Amino acid sequence: MLNKKEQRLRRSRQTRARIALQRVARLTVFRSNLHIYASVISEDGQRVLASASTAEKEVRTQLSGKGGNVAAASLIGKRIAEKAKAAGVEKVAFDRSGFAYHGRVKALAEAAREAGLQF
């Protein structure tokens, strides 16, 4: 019997296998109870091109509460899109890391799309 974390990791492996065939940078998301993290990883999976999280000092000053809410996820989505564009990345594949596409994960993805990142 798989526990909740193992099920999520199993789903994420399936997604990453499909993304690897696309040969495009990937936008990965990880969420914990307190924070949300986003990274843009190169096509070969070797380098992190850009990253943003609610644990960063500049972001914490902009947040009204903790980093575990939809407003914080939207802020991180905009921030990761700006950093990715500065690094020369326009198109990515969205890797939700096995998390369901709703709530904070959805808010981050929509904010990144609005800020100009294509996926």
GROMACS .gro file of C-alpha atoms in nm:
model
  119
    1MET     CA    1   0.000   0.000   0.000
    2LEU     CA    2   0.140   0.340  -0.101
    3ASN     CA    3   0.104   0.635   0.129
    4LYS     CA    4   0.004   0.981   0.011
    5LYS     CA    5   0.357   1.105  -0.054
    6GLU     CA    6   0.457   0.792  -0.249
    7GLN     CA    7   0.145   0.825  -0.467
    8ARG     CA    8   0.232   1.186  -0.547
    9LEU     CA    9   0.591   1.094  -0.633
   10ARG     CA   10   0.468   0.813  -0.859
   11ARG     CA   11   0.244   1.057  -1.048
   12SER     CA   12   0.531   1.304  -1.078
   13ARG     CA   13   0.762   1.043  -1.234
   14GLN     CA   14   0.506   0.972  -1.506
   15THR     CA   15   0.471   1.342  -1.584
   16ARG     CA   16   0.846   1.403  -1.593
   17ALA     CA   17   0.895   1.115  -1.837
   18ARG     CA   18   0.649   1.282  -2.079
   19ILE     CA   19   0.808   1.625  -2.031
   20ALA     CA   20   1.157   1.485  -2.101
   21LEU     CA   21   1.041   1.380  -2.449
   22GLN     CA   22   0.933   1.736  -2.529
   23ARG     CA   23   1.289   1.873  -2.497
   24VAL     CA   24   1.176   2.198  -2.337
   25ALA     CA   25   1.256   2.367  -2.004
   26ARG     CA   26   1.019   2.274  -1.725
   27LEU     CA   27   0.853   2.482  -1.457
   28THR     CA   28   0.837   2.269  -1.143
   29VAL     CA   29   0.622   2.347  -0.841
   30PHE     CA   30   0.649   2.225  -0.484
   31ARG     CA   31   0.410   2.325  -0.211
   32SER     CA   32   0.431   2.273   0.161
   33ASN     CA   33   0.193   2.393   0.428
   34LEU     CA   34   0.387   2.716   0.480
   35HIS     CA   35   0.551   2.792   0.144
   36ILE     CA   36   0.536   2.739  -0.229
   37TYR     CA   37   0.844   2.699  -0.447
   38ALA     CA   38   0.886   2.724  -0.825
   39SER     CA   39   1.190   2.649  -1.040
   40VAL     CA   40   1.263   2.659  -1.411
   41ILE     CA   41   1.492   2.368  -1.497
   42SER     CA   42   1.686   2.334  -1.824
   43GLU     CA   43   1.589   2.091  -2.101
   44ASP     CA   44   1.847   1.836  -1.995
   45GLY     CA   45   1.749   1.859  -1.627
   46GLN     CA   46   2.099   1.955  -1.516
   47ARG     CA   47   2.067   2.326  -1.429
   48VAL     CA   48   1.820   2.549  -1.249
   49LEU     CA   49   1.770   2.854  -1.469
   50ALA     CA   50   1.542   3.051  -1.236
   51SER     CA   51   1.373   2.999  -0.901
   52ALA     CA   52   1.130   3.178  -0.673
   53SER     CA   53   0.966   3.095  -0.342
   54THR     CA   54   0.776   3.249  -0.056
   55ALA     CA   55   1.078   3.177   0.166
   56GLU     CA   56   1.276   3.458  -0.002
   57LYS     CA   57   1.323   3.769   0.207
   58GLU     CA   58   1.198   4.012  -0.064
   59VAL     CA   59   0.880   3.809  -0.111
   60ARG     CA   60   0.803   3.780   0.261
   61THR     CA   61   0.796   4.159   0.292
   62GLN     CA   62   0.528   4.175   0.018
   63LEU     CA   63   0.306   3.908   0.174
   64SER     CA   64   0.035   4.001   0.421
   65GLY     CA   65   0.036   3.664   0.601
   66LYS     CA   66   0.208   3.333   0.555
   67GLY     CA   67   0.325   3.197   0.222
   68GLY     CA   68   0.075   2.912   0.211
   69ASN     CA   69  -0.215   3.083   0.037
   70VAL     CA   70  -0.341   3.157  -0.314
   71ALA     CA   71  -0.230   3.521  -0.308
   72ALA     CA   72   0.127   3.416  -0.231
   73ALA     CA   73   0.117   3.157  -0.510
   74SER     CA   74   0.005   3.424  -0.758
   75LEU     CA   75   0.294   3.645  -0.653
   76ILE     CA   76   0.541   3.359  -0.702
   77GLY     CA   77   0.392   3.284  -1.045
   78LYS     CA   78   0.454   3.641  -1.161
   79ARG     CA   79   0.802   3.640  -1.009
   80ILE     CA   80   0.911   3.312  -1.169
   81ALA     CA   81   0.785   3.428  -1.510
   82GLU     CA   82   0.988   3.748  -1.485
   83LYS     CA   83   1.301   3.559  -1.379
   84ALA     CA   84   1.258   3.299  -1.654
   85LYS     CA   85   1.218   3.565  -1.921
   86ALA     CA   86   1.530   3.739  -1.789
   87ALA     CA   87   1.715   3.408  -1.825
   88GLY     CA   88   1.598   3.380  -2.185
   89VAL     CA   89   1.326   3.119  -2.137
   90GLU     CA   90   0.992   3.191  -2.307
   91LYS     CA   91   0.835   2.846  -2.334
   92VAL     CA   92   0.820   2.581  -2.060
   93ALA     CA   93   0.636   2.262  -1.971
   94PHE     CA   94   0.441   2.282  -1.646
   95ASP     CA   95   0.544   2.013  -1.396
   96ARG     CA   96   0.302   2.013  -1.106
   97SER     CA   97   0.503   1.740  -0.927
   98GLY     CA   98   0.202   1.514  -0.877
   99PHE     CA   99  -0.004   1.781  -0.702
  100ALA     CA  100  -0.363   1.835  -0.813
  101TYR     CA  101  -0.415   2.129  -1.048
  102HIS     CA  102  -0.626   2.346  -0.820
  103GLY     CA  103  -0.580   2.601  -0.546
  104ARG     CA  104  -0.225   2.726  -0.506
  105VAL     CA  105  -0.081   2.524  -0.795
  106LYS     CA  106  -0.345   2.658  -1.034
  107ALA     CA  107  -0.298   3.016  -0.909
  108LEU     CA  108   0.078   2.995  -0.968
  109ALA     CA  109   0.031   2.857  -1.320
  110GLU     CA  110  -0.227   3.119  -1.421
  111ALA     CA  111  -0.014   3.405  -1.284
  112ALA     CA  112   0.290   3.277  -1.476
  113ARG     CA  113   0.083   3.261  -1.797
  114GLU     CA  114  -0.048   3.614  -1.747
  115ALA     CA  115   0.309   3.737  -1.694
  116GLY     CA  116   0.406   3.603  -2.037
  117LEU     CA  117   0.538   3.251  -1.982
  118GLN     CA  118   0.404   3.006  -2.241
  119PHE     CA  119   0.300   2.651  -2.152
   0.00000   0.00000   0.00000
